[in-house]
Short mmCIF file of C-alpha atoms in Angstrom, two decimals:
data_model
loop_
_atom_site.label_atom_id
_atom_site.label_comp_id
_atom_site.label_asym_id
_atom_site.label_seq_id
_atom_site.Cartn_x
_atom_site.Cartn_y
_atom_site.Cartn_z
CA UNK A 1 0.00 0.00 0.00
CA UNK A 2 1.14 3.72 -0.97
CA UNK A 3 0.34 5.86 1.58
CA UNK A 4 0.80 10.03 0.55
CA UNK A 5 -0.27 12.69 2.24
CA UNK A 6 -2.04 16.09 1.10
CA UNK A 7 -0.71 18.46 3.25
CA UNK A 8 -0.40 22.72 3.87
CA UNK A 9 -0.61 24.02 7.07
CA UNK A 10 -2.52 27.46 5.11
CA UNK A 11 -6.22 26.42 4.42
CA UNK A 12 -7.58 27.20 1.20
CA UNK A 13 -5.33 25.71 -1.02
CA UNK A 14 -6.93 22.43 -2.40
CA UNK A 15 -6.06 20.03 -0.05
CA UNK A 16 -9.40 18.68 0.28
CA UNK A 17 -10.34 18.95 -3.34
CA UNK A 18 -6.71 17.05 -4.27
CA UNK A 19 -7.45 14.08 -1.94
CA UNK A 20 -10.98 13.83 -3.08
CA UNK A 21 -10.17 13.76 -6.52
CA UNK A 22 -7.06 11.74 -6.29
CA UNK A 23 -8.64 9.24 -4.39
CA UNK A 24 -11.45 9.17 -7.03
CA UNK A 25 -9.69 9.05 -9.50
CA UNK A 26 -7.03 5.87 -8.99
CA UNK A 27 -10.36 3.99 -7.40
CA UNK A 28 -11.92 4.79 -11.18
CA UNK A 29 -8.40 3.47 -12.44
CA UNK A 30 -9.14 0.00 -10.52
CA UNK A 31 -6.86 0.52 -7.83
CA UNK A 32 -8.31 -0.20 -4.07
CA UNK A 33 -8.23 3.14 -2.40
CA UNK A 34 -9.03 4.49 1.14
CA UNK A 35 -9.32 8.01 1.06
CA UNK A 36 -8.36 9.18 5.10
CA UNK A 37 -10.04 12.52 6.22
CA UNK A 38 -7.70 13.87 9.16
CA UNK A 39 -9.42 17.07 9.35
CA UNK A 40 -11.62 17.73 12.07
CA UNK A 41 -13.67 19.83 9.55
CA UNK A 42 -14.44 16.61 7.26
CA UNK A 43 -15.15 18.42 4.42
CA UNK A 44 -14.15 15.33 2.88
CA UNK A 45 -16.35 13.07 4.41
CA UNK A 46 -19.17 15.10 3.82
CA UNK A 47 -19.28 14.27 0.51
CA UNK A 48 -19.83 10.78 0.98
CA UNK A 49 -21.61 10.88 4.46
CA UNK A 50 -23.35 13.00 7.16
CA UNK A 51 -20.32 13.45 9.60
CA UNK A 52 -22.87 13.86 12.61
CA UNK A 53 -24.62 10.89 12.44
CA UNK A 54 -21.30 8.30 12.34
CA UNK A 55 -20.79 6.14 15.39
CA UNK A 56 -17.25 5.70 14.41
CA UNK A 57 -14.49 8.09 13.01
CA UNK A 58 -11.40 8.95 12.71
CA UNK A 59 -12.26 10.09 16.62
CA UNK A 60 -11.72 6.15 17.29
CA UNK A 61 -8.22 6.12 16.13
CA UNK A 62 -6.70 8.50 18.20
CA UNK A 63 -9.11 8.23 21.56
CA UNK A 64 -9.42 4.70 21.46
CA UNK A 65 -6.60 3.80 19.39
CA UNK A 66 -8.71 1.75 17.10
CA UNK A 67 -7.55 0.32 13.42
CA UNK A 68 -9.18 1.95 10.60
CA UNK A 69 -10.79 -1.05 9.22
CA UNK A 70 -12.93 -0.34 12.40
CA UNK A 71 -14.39 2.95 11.11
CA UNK A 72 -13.87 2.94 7.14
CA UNK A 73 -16.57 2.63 5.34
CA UNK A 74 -17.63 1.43 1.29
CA UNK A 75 -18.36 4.41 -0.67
CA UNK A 76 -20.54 4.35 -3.97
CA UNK A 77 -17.36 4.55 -5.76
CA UNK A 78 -16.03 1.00 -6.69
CA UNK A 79 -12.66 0.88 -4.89
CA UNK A 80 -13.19 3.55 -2.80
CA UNK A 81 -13.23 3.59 1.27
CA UNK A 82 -13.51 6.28 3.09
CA UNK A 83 -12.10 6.30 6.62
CA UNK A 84 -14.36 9.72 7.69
CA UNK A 85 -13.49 12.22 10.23
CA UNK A 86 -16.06 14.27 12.35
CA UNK A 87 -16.03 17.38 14.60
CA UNK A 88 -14.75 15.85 17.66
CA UNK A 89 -12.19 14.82 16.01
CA UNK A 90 -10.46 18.35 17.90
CA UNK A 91 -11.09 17.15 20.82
CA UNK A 92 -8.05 14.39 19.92
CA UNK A 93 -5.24 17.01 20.02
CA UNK A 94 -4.49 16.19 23.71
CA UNK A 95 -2.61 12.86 23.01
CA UNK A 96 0.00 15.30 21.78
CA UNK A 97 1.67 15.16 25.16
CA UNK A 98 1.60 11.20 25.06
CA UNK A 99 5.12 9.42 23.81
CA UNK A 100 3.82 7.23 21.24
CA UNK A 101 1.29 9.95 19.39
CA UNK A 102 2.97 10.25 16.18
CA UNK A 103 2.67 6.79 15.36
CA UNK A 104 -0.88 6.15 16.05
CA UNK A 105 -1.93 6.54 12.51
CA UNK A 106 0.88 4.56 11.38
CA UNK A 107 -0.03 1.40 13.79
CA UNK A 108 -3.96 2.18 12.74
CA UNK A 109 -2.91 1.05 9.37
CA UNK A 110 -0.81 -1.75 9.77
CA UNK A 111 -3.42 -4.55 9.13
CA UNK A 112 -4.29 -3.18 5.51
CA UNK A 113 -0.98 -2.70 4.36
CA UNK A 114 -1.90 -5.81 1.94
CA UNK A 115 -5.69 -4.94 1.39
CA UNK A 116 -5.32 -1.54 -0.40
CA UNK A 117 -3.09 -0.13 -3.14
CA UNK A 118 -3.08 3.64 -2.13
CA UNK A 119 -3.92 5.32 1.04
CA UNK A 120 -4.72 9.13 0.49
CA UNK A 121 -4.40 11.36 3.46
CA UNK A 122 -6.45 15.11 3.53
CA UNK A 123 -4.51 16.58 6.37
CA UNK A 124 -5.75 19.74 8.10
CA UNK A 125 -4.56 23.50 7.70
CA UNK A 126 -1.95 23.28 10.50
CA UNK A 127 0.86 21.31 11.76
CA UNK A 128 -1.08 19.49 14.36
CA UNK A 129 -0.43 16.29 16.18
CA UNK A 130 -2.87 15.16 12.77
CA UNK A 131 -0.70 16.12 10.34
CA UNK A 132 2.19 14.85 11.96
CA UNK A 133 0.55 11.28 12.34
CA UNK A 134 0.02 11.64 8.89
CA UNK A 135 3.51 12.49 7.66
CA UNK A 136 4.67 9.48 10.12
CA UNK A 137 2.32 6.96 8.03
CA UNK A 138 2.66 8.12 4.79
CA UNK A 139 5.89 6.88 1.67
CA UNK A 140 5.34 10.71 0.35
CA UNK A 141 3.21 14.38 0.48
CA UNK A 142 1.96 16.15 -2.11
CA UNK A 143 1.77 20.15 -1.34
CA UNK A 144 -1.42 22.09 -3.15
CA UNK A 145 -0.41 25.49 -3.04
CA UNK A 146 -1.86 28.95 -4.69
CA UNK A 147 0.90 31.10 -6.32
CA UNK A 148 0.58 33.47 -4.53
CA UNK A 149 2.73 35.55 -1.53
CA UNK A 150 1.37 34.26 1.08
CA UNK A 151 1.43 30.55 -0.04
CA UNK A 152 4.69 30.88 -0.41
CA UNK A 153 5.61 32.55 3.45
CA UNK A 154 3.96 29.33 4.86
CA UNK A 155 6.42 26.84 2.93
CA UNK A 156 9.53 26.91 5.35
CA UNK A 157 7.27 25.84 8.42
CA UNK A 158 6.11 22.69 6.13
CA UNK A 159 9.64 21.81 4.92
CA UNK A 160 11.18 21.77 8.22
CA UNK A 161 8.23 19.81 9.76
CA UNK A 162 8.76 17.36 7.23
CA UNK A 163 12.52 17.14 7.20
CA UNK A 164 12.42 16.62 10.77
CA UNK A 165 9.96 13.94 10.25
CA UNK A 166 12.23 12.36 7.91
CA UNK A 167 15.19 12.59 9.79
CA UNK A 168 13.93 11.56 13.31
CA UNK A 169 11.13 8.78 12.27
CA UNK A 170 10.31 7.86 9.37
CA UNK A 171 13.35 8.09 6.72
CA UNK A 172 11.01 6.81 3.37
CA UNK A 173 9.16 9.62 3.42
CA UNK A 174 9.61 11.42 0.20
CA UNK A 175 7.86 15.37 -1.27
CA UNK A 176 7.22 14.21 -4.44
CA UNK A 177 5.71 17.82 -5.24
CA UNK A 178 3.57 20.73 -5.40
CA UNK A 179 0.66 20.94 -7.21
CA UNK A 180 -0.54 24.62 -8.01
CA UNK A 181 -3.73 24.90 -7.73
CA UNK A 182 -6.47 28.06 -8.37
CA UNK A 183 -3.94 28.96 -11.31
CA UNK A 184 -4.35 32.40 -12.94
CA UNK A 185 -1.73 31.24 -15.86
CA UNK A 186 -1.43 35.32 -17.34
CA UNK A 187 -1.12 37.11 -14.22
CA UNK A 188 2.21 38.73 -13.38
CA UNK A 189 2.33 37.68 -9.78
CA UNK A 190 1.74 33.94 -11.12
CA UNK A 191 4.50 34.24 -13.42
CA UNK A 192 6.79 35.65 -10.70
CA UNK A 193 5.61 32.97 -7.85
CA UNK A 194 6.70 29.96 -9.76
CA UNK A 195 9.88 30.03 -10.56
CA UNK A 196 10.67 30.75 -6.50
CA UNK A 197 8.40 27.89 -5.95
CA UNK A 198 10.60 25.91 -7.77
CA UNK A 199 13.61 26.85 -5.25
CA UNK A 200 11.55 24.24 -2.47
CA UNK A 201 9.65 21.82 -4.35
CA UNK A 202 9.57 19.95 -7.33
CA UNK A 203 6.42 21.45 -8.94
CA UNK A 204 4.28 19.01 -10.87
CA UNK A 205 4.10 19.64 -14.57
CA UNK A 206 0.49 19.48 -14.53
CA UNK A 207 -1.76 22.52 -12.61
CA UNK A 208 -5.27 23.23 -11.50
CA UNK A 209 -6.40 26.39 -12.65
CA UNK A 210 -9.00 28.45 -11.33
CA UNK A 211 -12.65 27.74 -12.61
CA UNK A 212 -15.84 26.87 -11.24
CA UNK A 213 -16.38 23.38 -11.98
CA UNK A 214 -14.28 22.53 -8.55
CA UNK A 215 -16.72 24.48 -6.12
CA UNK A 216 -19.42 23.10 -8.26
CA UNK A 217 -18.72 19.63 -7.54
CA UNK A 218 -18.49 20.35 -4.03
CA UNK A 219 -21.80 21.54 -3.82
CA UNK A 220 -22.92 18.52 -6.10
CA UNK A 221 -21.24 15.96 -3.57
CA UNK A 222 -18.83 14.29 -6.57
CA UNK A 223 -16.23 14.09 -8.12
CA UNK A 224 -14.67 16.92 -10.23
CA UNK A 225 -15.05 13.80 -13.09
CA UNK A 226 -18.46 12.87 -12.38
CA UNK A 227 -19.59 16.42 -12.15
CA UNK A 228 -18.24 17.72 -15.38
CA UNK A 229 -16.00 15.35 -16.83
CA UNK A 230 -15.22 17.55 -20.11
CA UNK A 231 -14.13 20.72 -17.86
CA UNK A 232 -10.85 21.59 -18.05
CA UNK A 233 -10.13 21.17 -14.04
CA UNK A 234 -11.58 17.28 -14.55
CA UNK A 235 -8.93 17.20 -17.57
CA UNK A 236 -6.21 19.10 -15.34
CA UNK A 237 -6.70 16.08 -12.59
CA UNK A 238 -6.28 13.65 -14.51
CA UNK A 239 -3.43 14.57 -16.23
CA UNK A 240 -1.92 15.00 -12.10
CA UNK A 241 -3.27 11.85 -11.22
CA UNK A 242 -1.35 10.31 -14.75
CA UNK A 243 1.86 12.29 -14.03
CA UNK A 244 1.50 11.17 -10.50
CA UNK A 245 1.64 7.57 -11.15
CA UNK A 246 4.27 7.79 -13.68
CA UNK A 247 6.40 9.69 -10.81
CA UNK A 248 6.21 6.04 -9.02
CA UNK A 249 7.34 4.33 -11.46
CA UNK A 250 10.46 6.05 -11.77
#
């Protein structure tokens, strides 16, 4: 099982709508996918599910210390599990004074390291004890990120988080890249952002730009594919998800 991580510590910058529509889209490829909603603001789960009426969530995991084949559940989508988070979620930031936090996730997971081809992790917008558990279960992270100023002042905090990861506990981990997202491809600022973005990440070849089908879909409760499958941010994911999988092979 490949686990990555969608991770930025600024909100707003597509991590749900990455996860969603990565997870969609290699489940739609035939590959068995569990798409892990970290946030406490399960935007991702509420696609799939009412996040107030679960029993279990991604609550269980870090209270209880349950494994996520406890609390995932079968989406519509062939292939694709959801492991759903819920409000209370928060509440879980107090294990971050207990030794063995970080690897909570990581131990969560260890039974379905045979069961599922990818694991795809929508972290929250901070470096919480979430994230971190994330970082600590996952073979890479993928950064969605707006070219823009301020996207770019909240990079450092992210890089050393995950270098110290890397360094201290779990040595696999890999950035494979950043994926710009909400691109305005003419703008001078967007022309000027890149090339410094370049100076941190890899940047994936392929972007997201800015458009309405994305909100649309949200609103719709699918898939960026299944909402509007000829729009050009459907097209744009796809070619990620492609490039993405070709960046494993290598």
């Amino acid at each position: 099982m490949i686990v990555v991580s969608i991770a930025n510590q600024k909100g707003g910058e597509g991590k749900t709508t990455t996860s969603l529509n990565l997870a969609w889209g290699l489940a739609r490829r035939g590959k068995k996918t569990l798409l892990i909603d970290i946030d406490p603001q399960a935007n991702s789960t509420g696609i799939f599910l009412n996040p107030e009426g679960l029993e279990k969530s991604m609550h269980n995991i870090f209270q209880s210390k349950a494994k996520i084949r406890e609390v995932m559940v079968k989406t519509e989508v062939e292939n694709l599990n959801i492991a759903p988070s819920r409000l209370t979620l928060a509440e879980a930031e107090t294990i971050a004074a207990i030794v063995d936090a970080p690897y909570i996730l990581r131990d969560a997971l260890a039974d379905l390291e045979k069961e599922m081809d990818f694991c795809v992790i929508d972290c929250p917008p901070s470096l919480s004890i979430f994230t971190i558990n994330a970082l600590v279960a996952s073979n890479y992270v993928i950064i969605p990120l707006q070219a823009e100023k301020f996207s770019v002042d909240g990079i450092l905090g992210l890089q050393q988080t995950i270098t110290s990861i890397k360094k201290r506990i779990n040595p696999s981990l890999e950035i494979m890249g950043a994926l710009v997202t909400q691109l305005k491809p003419q703008t001078l600022l967007t022309k000027t952002i890149i090339p410094v973005l370049t100076k941190y990440f890899r940047i994936f070849d392929n972007s997201i730009s800015d458009g309405v089908a994305v909100g649309e879909s949200h609103l719709a409760r699918k898939s960026v594919y299944e909402y509007n499958k000829s729009s050009r941010q459907a097209q744009e994911y796809e070619g990620f998800i492609e490039e993405f999988l070709n960046e494993l092979q290598k």
